[in-house]
Amino acid sequence: MTECVGFVGLGAIGKPMAGHLAAKGFDVIVCDLDAARAESVAAEIGARVAAWPADLVPHCSLIVVMVPDAPDVEAVCFGEGGIA
């Protein structure tokens, strides 16, 4: 069984990191505030898309959060649709 990795934040650093995980054979599910970006990246790297960070929790054994600053991390973890 392939390990599933969730990836939140698909900017300048997050997009290539998610791509490398997918290229190495991980099952990747991506999530981004910009739904169009998430769909585009998912199509490009062969990943699936989650609408909310919370949607990653039941499927992923690891969730990577690659967002710009502490308030964004807090929102991803504890905000509406957050992973906690």
PDB file of N, CA, C and O in Angstrom, residues 6-72:
ATOM      1  N   GLY A   6      -0.723  14.338   2.538  1.00  0.00           N
ATOM      2  CA  GLY A   6      -1.495  15.542   2.249  1.00  0.00           C
ATOM      3  C   GLY A   6      -0.553  16.727   2.196  1.00  0.00           C
ATOM      4  O   GLY A   6       0.421  16.800   2.949  1.00  0.00           O
ATOM      5  N   PHE A   7      -0.836  17.664   1.311  1.00  0.00           N
ATOM      6  CA  PHE A   7       0.023  18.825   1.157  1.00  0.00           C
ATOM      7  C   PHE A   7      -0.839  20.070   1.077  1.00  0.00           C
ATOM      8  O   PHE A   7      -1.654  20.210   0.170  1.00  0.00           O
ATOM      9  N   VAL A   8      -0.664  20.976   2.055  1.00  0.00           N
ATOM     10  CA  VAL A   8      -1.424  22.224   2.107  1.00  0.00           C
ATOM     11  C   VAL A   8      -0.481  23.374   1.777  1.00  0.00           C
ATOM     12  O   VAL A   8       0.521  23.577   2.465  1.00  0.00           O
ATOM     13  N   GLY A   9      -0.810  24.125   0.735  1.00  0.00           N
ATOM     14  CA  GLY A   9      -0.007  25.269   0.324  1.00  0.00           C
ATOM     15  C   GLY A   9       0.834  24.925  -0.892  1.00  0.00           C
ATOM     16  O   GLY A   9       1.785  24.162  -0.795  1.00  0.00           O
ATOM     17  N   LEU A  10       0.447  25.466  -2.041  1.00  0.00           N
ATOM     18  CA  LEU A  10       1.084  25.100  -3.304  1.00  0.00           C
ATOM     19  C   LEU A  10       1.731  26.291  -3.986  1.00  0.00           C
ATOM     20  O   LEU A  10       1.641  26.459  -5.193  1.00  0.00           O
ATOM     21  N   GLY A  11       2.418  27.094  -3.193  1.00  0.00           N
ATOM     22  CA  GLY A  11       3.114  28.254  -3.735  1.00  0.00           C
ATOM     23  C   GLY A  11       4.475  27.884  -4.294  1.00  0.00           C
ATOM     24  O   GLY A  11       4.717  26.745  -4.725  1.00  0.00           O
ATOM     25  N   ALA A  12       5.389  28.833  -4.263  1.00  0.00           N
ATOM     26  CA  ALA A  12       6.715  28.679  -4.862  1.00  0.00           C
ATOM     27  C   ALA A  12       7.506  27.517  -4.266  1.00  0.00           C
ATOM     28  O   ALA A  12       8.320  26.893  -4.951  1.00  0.00           O
ATOM     29  N   ILE A  13       7.285  27.207  -3.009  1.00  0.00           N
ATOM     30  CA  ILE A  13       7.999  26.097  -2.362  1.00  0.00           C
ATOM     31  C   ILE A  13       7.116  24.851  -2.308  1.00  0.00           C
ATOM     32  O   ILE A  13       7.575  23.740  -2.573  1.00  0.00           O
ATOM     33  N   GLY A  14       5.859  25.017  -1.982  1.00  0.00           N
ATOM     34  CA  GLY A  14       4.973  23.873  -1.816  1.00  0.00           C
ATOM     35  C   GLY A  14       4.714  23.087  -3.086  1.00  0.00           C
ATOM     36  O   GLY A  14       4.693  21.854  -3.068  1.00  0.00           O
ATOM     37  N   LYS A  15       4.538  23.765  -4.200  1.00  0.00           N
ATOM     38  CA  LYS A  15       4.258  23.073  -5.459  1.00  0.00           C
ATOM     39  C   LYS A  15       5.382  22.105  -5.837  1.00  0.00           C
ATOM     40  O   LYS A  15       5.115  20.931  -6.107  1.00  0.00           O
ATOM     41  N   PRO A  16       6.658  22.559  -5.866  1.00  0.00           N
ATOM     42  CA  PRO A  16       7.700  21.591  -6.221  1.00  0.00           C
ATOM     43  C   PRO A  16       7.869  20.472  -5.192  1.00  0.00           C
ATOM     44  O   PRO A  16       8.158  19.323  -5.558  1.00  0.00           O
ATOM     45  N   MET A  17       7.669  20.786  -3.919  1.00  0.00           N
ATOM     46  CA  MET A  17       7.787  19.744  -2.895  1.00  0.00           C
ATOM     47  C   MET A  17       6.721  18.664  -3.101  1.00  0.00           C
ATOM     48  O   MET A  17       7.021  17.472  -3.041  1.00  0.00           O
ATOM     49  N   ALA A  18       5.486  19.081  -3.346  1.00  0.00           N
ATOM     50  CA  ALA A  18       4.411  18.120  -3.603  1.00  0.00           C
ATOM     51  C   ALA A  18       4.720  17.311  -4.861  1.00  0.00           C
ATOM     52  O   ALA A  18       4.486  16.095  -4.904  1.00  0.00           O
ATOM     53  N   GLY A  19       5.261  17.972  -5.866  1.00  0.00           N
ATOM     54  CA  GLY A  19       5.625  17.286  -7.102  1.00  0.00           C
ATOM     55  C   GLY A  19       6.697  16.231  -6.894  1.00  0.00           C
ATOM     56  O   GLY A  19       6.630  15.138  -7.464  1.00  0.00           O
ATOM     57  N   HIS A  20       7.686  16.541  -6.071  1.00  0.00           N
ATOM     58  CA  HIS A  20       8.743  15.563  -5.782  1.00  0.00           C
ATOM     59  C   HIS A  20       8.180  14.339  -5.057  1.00  0.00           C
ATOM     60  O   HIS A  20       8.580  13.204  -5.354  1.00  0.00           O
ATOM     61  N   LEU A  21       7.262  14.565  -4.115  1.00  0.00           N
ATOM     62  CA  LEU A  21       6.648  13.436  -3.406  1.00  0.00           C
ATOM     63  C   LEU A  21       5.877  12.545  -4.370  1.00  0.00           C
ATOM     64  O   LEU A  21       5.993  11.316  -4.318  1.00  0.00           O
ATOM     65  N   ALA A  22       5.114  13.172  -5.262  1.00  0.00           N
ATOM     66  CA  ALA A  22       4.349  12.393  -6.243  1.00  0.00           C
ATOM     67  C   ALA A  22       5.290  11.631  -7.173  1.00  0.00           C
ATOM     68  O   ALA A  22       5.052  10.462  -7.483  1.00  0.00           O
ATOM     69  N   ALA A  23       6.375  12.276  -7.588  1.00  0.00           N
ATOM     70  CA  ALA A  23       7.342  11.635  -8.485  1.00  0.00           C
ATOM     71  C   ALA A  23       8.031  10.441  -7.825  1.00  0.00           C
ATOM     72  O   ALA A  23       8.438   9.494  -8.508  1.00  0.00           O
ATOM     73  N   LYS A  24       8.150  10.477  -6.509  1.00  0.00           N
ATOM     74  CA  LYS A  24       8.779   9.370  -5.772  1.00  0.00           C
ATOM     75  C   LYS A  24       7.791   8.251  -5.446  1.00  0.00           C
ATOM     76  O   LYS A  24       8.140   7.284  -4.764  1.00  0.00           O
ATOM     77  N   GLY A  25       6.552   8.396  -5.901  1.00  0.00           N
ATOM     78  CA  GLY A  25       5.591   7.310  -5.745  1.00  0.00           C
ATOM     79  C   GLY A  25       4.598   7.445  -4.618  1.00  0.00           C
ATOM     80  O   GLY A  25       3.795   6.539  -4.400  1.00  0.00           O
ATOM     81  N   PHE A  26       4.643   8.556  -3.897  1.00  0.00           N
ATOM     82  CA  PHE A  26       3.654   8.756  -2.840  1.00  0.00           C
ATOM     83  C   PHE A  26       2.309   9.104  -3.463  1.00  0.00           C
ATOM     84  O   PHE A  26       2.236   9.750  -4.504  1.00  0.00           O
ATOM     85  N   ASP A  27       1.242   8.684  -2.807  1.00  0.00           N
ATOM     86  CA  ASP A  27      -0.107   9.100  -3.156  1.00  0.00           C
ATOM     87  C   ASP A  27      -0.275  10.477  -2.520  1.00  0.00           C
ATOM     88  O   ASP A  27      -0.227  10.599  -1.295  1.00  0.00           O
ATOM     89  N   VAL A  28      -0.432  11.525  -3.323  1.00  0.00           N
ATOM     90  CA  VAL A  28      -0.469  12.901  -2.812  1.00  0.00           C
ATOM     91  C   VAL A  28      -1.860  13.490  -3.005  1.00  0.00           C
ATOM     92  O   VAL A  28      -2.464  13.366  -4.074  1.00  0.00           O
ATOM     93  N   ILE A  29      -2.341  14.122  -1.954  1.00  0.00           N
ATOM     94  CA  ILE A  29      -3.577  14.899  -2.024  1.00  0.00           C
ATOM     95  C   ILE A  29      -3.202  16.334  -1.686  1.00  0.00           C
ATOM     96  O   ILE A  29      -2.596  16.591  -0.643  1.00  0.00           O
ATOM     97  N   VAL A  30      -3.565  17.275  -2.568  1.00  0.00           N
ATOM     98  CA  VAL A  30      -3.185  18.672  -2.380  1.00  0.00           C
ATOM     99  C   VAL A  30      -4.375  19.522  -1.982  1.00  0.00           C
ATOM    100  O   VAL A  30      -5.520  19.204  -2.292  1.00  0.00           O
ATOM    101  N   CYS A  31      -4.062  20.631  -1.308  1.00  0.00           N
ATOM    102  CA  CYS A  31      -5.076  21.579  -0.868  1.00  0.00           C
ATOM    103  C   CYS A  31      -4.467  22.978  -0.891  1.00  0.00           C
ATOM    104  O   CYS A  31      -3.323  23.159  -0.473  1.00  0.00           O
ATOM    105  N   ASP A  32      -5.205  23.947  -1.402  1.00  0.00           N
ATOM    106  CA  ASP A  32      -4.731  25.324  -1.458  1.00  0.00           C
ATOM    107  C   ASP A  32      -5.931  26.256  -1.376  1.00  0.00           C
ATOM    108  O   ASP A  32      -7.035  25.879  -1.792  1.00  0.00           O
ATOM    109  N   LEU A  33      -5.713  27.461  -0.856  1.00  0.00           N
ATOM    110  CA  LEU A  33      -6.800  28.451  -0.814  1.00  0.00           C
ATOM    111  C   LEU A  33      -7.333  28.738  -2.211  1.00  0.00           C
ATOM    112  O   LEU A  33      -8.510  29.006  -2.394  1.00  0.00           O
ATOM    113  N   ASP A  34      -6.460  28.698  -3.196  1.00  0.00           N
ATOM    114  CA  ASP A  34      -6.825  28.923  -4.589  1.00  0.00           C
ATOM    115  C   ASP A  34      -7.190  27.565  -5.213  1.00  0.00           C
ATOM    116  O   ASP A  34      -6.314  26.787  -5.572  1.00  0.00           O
ATOM    117  N   ALA A  35      -8.483  27.315  -5.311  1.00  0.00           N
ATOM    118  CA  ALA A  35      -8.949  26.014  -5.802  1.00  0.00           C
ATOM    119  C   ALA A  35      -8.462  25.735  -7.217  1.00  0.00           C
ATOM    120  O   ALA A  35      -8.126  24.589  -7.549  1.00  0.00           O
ATOM    121  N   ALA A  36      -8.404  26.755  -8.058  1.00  0.00           N
ATOM    122  CA  ALA A  36      -7.929  26.564  -9.435  1.00  0.00           C
ATOM    123  C   ALA A  36      -6.460  26.139  -9.437  1.00  0.00           C
ATOM    124  O   ALA A  36      -6.055  25.285 -10.238  1.00  0.00           O
ATOM    125  N   ARG A  37      -5.670  26.726  -8.550  1.00  0.00           N
ATOM    126  CA  ARG A  37      -4.258  26.338  -8.443  1.00  0.00           C
ATOM    127  C   ARG A  37      -4.147  24.891  -7.998  1.00  0.00           C
ATOM    128  O   ARG A  37      -3.341  24.125  -8.530  1.00  0.00           O
ATOM    129  N   ALA A  38      -4.947  24.496  -7.012  1.00  0.00           N
ATOM    130  CA  ALA A  38      -4.921  23.113  -6.530  1.00  0.00           C
ATOM    131  C   ALA A  38      -5.264  22.145  -7.662  1.00  0.00           C
ATOM    132  O   ALA A  38      -4.585  21.124  -7.831  1.00  0.00           O
ATOM    133  N   GLU A  39      -6.280  22.450  -8.432  1.00  0.00           N
ATOM    134  CA  GLU A  39      -6.675  21.587  -9.555  1.00  0.00           C
ATOM    135  C   GLU A  39      -5.566  21.507 -10.595  1.00  0.00           C
ATOM    136  O   GLU A  39      -5.252  20.435 -11.106  1.00  0.00           O
ATOM    137  N   SER A  40      -4.946  22.648 -10.905  1.00  0.00           N
ATOM    138  CA  SER A  40      -3.871  22.690 -11.901  1.00  0.00           C
ATOM    139  C   SER A  40      -2.658  21.885 -11.458  1.00  0.00           C
ATOM    140  O   SER A  40      -2.102  21.085 -12.229  1.00  0.00           O
ATOM    141  N   VAL A  41      -2.238  22.089 -10.216  1.00  0.00           N
ATOM    142  CA  VAL A  41      -1.087  21.356  -9.688  1.00  0.00           C
ATOM    143  C   VAL A  41      -1.396  19.862  -9.633  1.00  0.00           C
ATOM    144  O   VAL A  41      -0.560  19.035 -10.009  1.00  0.00           O
ATOM    145  N   ALA A  42      -2.580  19.514  -9.179  1.00  0.00           N
ATOM    146  CA  ALA A  42      -2.955  18.098  -9.091  1.00  0.00           C
ATOM    147  C   ALA A  42      -2.887  17.436 -10.465  1.00  0.00           C
ATOM    148  O   ALA A  42      -2.351  16.329 -10.594  1.00  0.00           O
ATOM    149  N   ALA A  43      -3.399  18.109 -11.485  1.00  0.00           N
ATOM    150  CA  ALA A  43      -3.349  17.555 -12.837  1.00  0.00           C
ATOM    151  C   ALA A  43      -1.907  17.409 -13.320  1.00  0.00           C
ATOM    152  O   ALA A  43      -1.556  16.427 -13.969  1.00  0.00           O
ATOM    153  N   GLU A  44      -1.092  18.383 -12.982  1.00  0.00           N
ATOM    154  CA  GLU A  44       0.305  18.386 -13.420  1.00  0.00           C
ATOM    155  C   GLU A  44       1.130  17.267 -12.777  1.00  0.00           C
ATOM    156  O   GLU A  44       1.978  16.661 -13.438  1.00  0.00           O
ATOM    157  N   ILE A  45       0.887  17.002 -11.495  1.00  0.00           N
ATOM    158  CA  ILE A  45       1.744  16.042 -10.777  1.00  0.00           C
ATOM    159  C   ILE A  45       1.070  14.685 -10.546  1.00  0.00           C
ATOM    160  O   ILE A  45       1.678  13.780  -9.991  1.00  0.00           O
ATOM    161  N   GLY A  46      -0.186  14.550 -10.941  1.00  0.00           N
ATOM    162  CA  GLY A  46      -0.886  13.281 -10.747  1.00  0.00           C
ATOM    163  C   GLY A  46      -1.386  13.082  -9.330  1.00  0.00           C
ATOM    164  O   GLY A  46      -1.313  11.982  -8.798  1.00  0.00           O
ATOM    165  N   ALA A  47      -1.883  14.148  -8.736  1.00  0.00           N
ATOM    166  CA  ALA A  47      -2.386  14.099  -7.357  1.00  0.00           C
ATOM    167  C   ALA A  47      -3.907  14.249  -7.350  1.00  0.00           C
ATOM    168  O   ALA A  47      -4.523  14.531  -8.374  1.00  0.00           O
ATOM    169  N   ARG A  48      -4.471  14.079  -6.163  1.00  0.00           N
ATOM    170  CA  ARG A  48      -5.887  14.357  -5.953  1.00  0.00           C
ATOM    171  C   ARG A  48      -6.010  15.689  -5.234  1.00  0.00           C
ATOM    172  O   ARG A  48      -5.031  16.213  -4.716  1.00  0.00           O
ATOM    173  N   VAL A  49      -7.231  16.221  -5.167  1.00  0.00           N
ATOM    174  CA  VAL A  49      -7.472  17.532  -4.552  1.00  0.00           C
ATOM    175  C   VAL A  49      -8.428  17.388  -3.380  1.00  0.00           C
ATOM    176  O   VAL A  49      -9.426  16.671  -3.460  1.00  0.00           O
ATOM    177  N   ALA A  50      -8.119  18.089  -2.302  1.00  0.00           N
ATOM    178  CA  ALA A  50      -9.023  18.214  -1.155  1.00  0.00           C
ATOM    179  C   ALA A  50      -9.518  19.650  -1.093  1.00  0.00           C
ATOM    180  O   ALA A  50      -8.738  20.583  -1.303  1.00  0.00           O
ATOM    181  N   ALA A  51     -10.790  19.832  -0.826  1.00  0.00           N
ATOM    182  CA  ALA A  51     -11.353  21.179  -0.739  1.00  0.00           C
ATOM    183  C   ALA A  51     -10.910  21.902   0.532  1.00  0.00           C
ATOM    184  O   ALA A  51     -10.726  23.114   0.519  1.00  0.00           O
ATOM    185  N   TRP A  52     -10.747  21.156   1.610  1.00  0.00           N
ATOM    186  CA  TRP A  52     -10.378  21.726   2.909  1.00  0.00           C
ATOM    187  C   TRP A  52      -9.254  20.902   3.516  1.00  0.00           C
ATOM    188  O   TRP A  52      -9.197  19.685   3.297  1.00  0.00           O
ATOM    189  N   PRO A  53      -8.412  21.521   4.335  1.00  0.00           N
ATOM    190  CA  PRO A  53      -7.375  20.747   5.019  1.00  0.00           C
ATOM    191  C   PRO A  53      -7.954  19.580   5.826  1.00  0.00           C
ATOM    192  O   PRO A  53      -7.362  18.494   5.862  1.00  0.00           O
ATOM    193  N   ALA A  54      -9.104  19.759   6.441  1.00  0.00           N
ATOM    194  CA  ALA A  54      -9.731  18.695   7.233  1.00  0.00           C
ATOM    195  C   ALA A  54     -10.028  17.454   6.391  1.00  0.00           C
ATOM    196  O   ALA A  54     -10.035  16.337   6.908  1.00  0.00           O
ATOM    197  N   ASP A  55     -10.244  17.641   5.093  1.00  0.00           N
ATOM    198  CA  ASP A  55     -10.536  16.515   4.209  1.00  0.00           C
ATOM    199  C   ASP A  55      -9.337  15.578   4.042  1.00  0.00           C
ATOM    200  O   ASP A  55      -9.496  14.438   3.610  1.00  0.00           O
ATOM    201  N   LEU A  56      -8.149  16.049   4.395  1.00  0.00           N
ATOM    202  CA  LEU A  56      -6.943  15.230   4.289  1.00  0.00           C
ATOM    203  C   LEU A  56      -6.830  14.215   5.422  1.00  0.00           C
ATOM    204  O   LEU A  56      -6.254  13.137   5.244  1.00  0.00           O
ATOM    205  N   VAL A  57      -7.357  14.559   6.565  1.00  0.00           N
ATOM    206  CA  VAL A  57      -7.139  13.785   7.794  1.00  0.00           C
ATOM    207  C   VAL A  57      -7.516  12.307   7.662  1.00  0.00           C
ATOM    208  O   VAL A  57      -6.721  11.440   8.031  1.00  0.00           O
ATOM    209  N   PRO A  58      -8.673  11.961   7.120  1.00  0.00           N
ATOM    210  CA  PRO A  58      -9.017  10.537   7.084  1.00  0.00           C
ATOM    211  C   PRO A  58      -8.201   9.717   6.074  1.00  0.00           C
ATOM    212  O   PRO A  58      -8.205   8.493   6.137  1.00  0.00           O
ATOM    213  N   HIS A  59      -7.510  10.383   5.165  1.00  0.00           N
ATOM    214  CA  HIS A  59      -6.830   9.675   4.083  1.00  0.00           C
ATOM    215  C   HIS A  59      -5.307   9.655   4.192  1.00  0.00           C
ATOM    216  O   HIS A  59      -4.663   8.801   3.591  1.00  0.00           O
ATOM    217  N   CYS A  60      -4.744  10.613   4.914  1.00  0.00           N
ATOM    218  CA  CYS A  60      -3.292  10.812   4.882  1.00  0.00           C
ATOM    219  C   CYS A  60      -2.627  10.456   6.212  1.00  0.00           C
ATOM    220  O   CYS A  60      -3.102  10.855   7.271  1.00  0.00           O
ATOM    221  N   SER A  61      -1.512   9.757   6.114  1.00  0.00           N
ATOM    222  CA  SER A  61      -0.751   9.439   7.326  1.00  0.00           C
ATOM    223  C   SER A  61       0.194  10.583   7.691  1.00  0.00           C
ATOM    224  O   SER A  61       0.721  10.627   8.801  1.00  0.00           O
ATOM    225  N   LEU A  62       0.404  11.500   6.761  1.00  0.00           N
ATOM    226  CA  LEU A  62       1.269  12.663   6.988  1.00  0.00           C
ATOM    227  C   LEU A  62       0.666  13.842   6.254  1.00  0.00           C
ATOM    228  O   LEU A  62       0.218  13.701   5.107  1.00  0.00           O
ATOM    229  N   ILE A  63       0.639  15.008   6.906  1.00  0.00           N
ATOM    230  CA  ILE A  63       0.167  16.237   6.265  1.00  0.00           C
ATOM    231  C   ILE A  63       1.261  17.284   6.387  1.00  0.00           C
ATOM    232  O   ILE A  63       1.696  17.612   7.488  1.00  0.00           O
ATOM    233  N   VAL A  64       1.703  17.794   5.244  1.00  0.00           N
ATOM    234  CA  VAL A  64       2.722  18.837   5.191  1.00  0.00           C
ATOM    235  C   VAL A  64       2.005  20.172   5.018  1.00  0.00           C
ATOM    236  O   VAL A  64       1.156  20.319   4.132  1.00  0.00           O
ATOM    237  N   VAL A  65       2.353  21.143   5.862  1.00  0.00           N
ATOM    238  CA  VAL A  65       1.768  22.481   5.777  1.00  0.00           C
ATOM    239  C   VAL A  65       2.871  23.438   5.339  1.00  0.00           C
ATOM    240  O   VAL A  65       3.834  23.652   6.071  1.00  0.00           O
ATOM    241  N   MET A  66       2.723  24.006   4.139  1.00  0.00           N
ATOM    242  CA  MET A  66       3.732  24.900   3.578  1.00  0.00           C
ATOM    243  C   MET A  66       3.051  26.230   3.242  1.00  0.00           C
ATOM    244  O   MET A  66       2.709  26.502   2.087  1.00  0.00           O
ATOM    245  N   VAL A  67       2.820  27.017   4.285  1.00  0.00           N
ATOM    246  CA  VAL A  67       2.175  28.323   4.137  1.00  0.00           C
ATOM    247  C   VAL A  67       3.104  29.400   4.683  1.00  0.00           C
ATOM    248  O   VAL A  67       4.048  29.098   5.413  1.00  0.00           O
ATOM    249  N   PRO A  68       2.857  30.679   4.338  1.00  0.00           N
ATOM    250  CA  PRO A  68       3.838  31.733   4.605  1.00  0.00           C
ATOM    251  C   PRO A  68       4.163  32.067   6.053  1.00  0.00           C
ATOM    252  O   PRO A  68       5.308  32.376   6.368  1.00  0.00           O
ATOM    253  N   ASP A  69       3.187  32.042   6.951  1.00  0.00           N
ATOM    254  CA  ASP A  69       3.491  32.537   8.299  1.00  0.00           C
ATOM    255  C   ASP A  69       2.601  31.900   9.357  1.00  0.00           C
ATOM    256  O   ASP A  69       1.711  31.108   9.045  1.00  0.00           O
ATOM    257  N   ALA A  70       2.878  32.238  10.598  1.00  0.00           N
ATOM    258  CA  ALA A  70       2.193  31.612  11.741  1.00  0.00           C
ATOM    259  C   ALA A  70       0.670  31.766  11.704  1.00  0.00           C
ATOM    260  O   ALA A  70      -0.037  30.791  11.984  1.00  0.00           O
ATOM    261  N   PRO A  71       0.123  32.946  11.375  1.00  0.00           N
ATOM    262  CA  PRO A  71      -1.342  33.028  11.314  1.00  0.00           C
ATOM    263  C   PRO A  71      -1.951  32.076  10.275  1.00  0.00           C
ATOM    264  O   PRO A  71      -3.026  31.521  10.488  1.00  0.00           O
ATOM    265  N   ASP A  72      -1.236  31.859   9.164  1.00  0.00           N
ATOM    266  CA  ASP A  72      -1.729  30.923   8.152  1.00  0.00           C
ATOM    267  C   ASP A  72      -1.668  29.488   8.659  1.00  0.00           C
ATOM    268  O   ASP A  72      -2.569  28.696   8.402  1.00  0.00           O
TER     269      ASP A  72
END
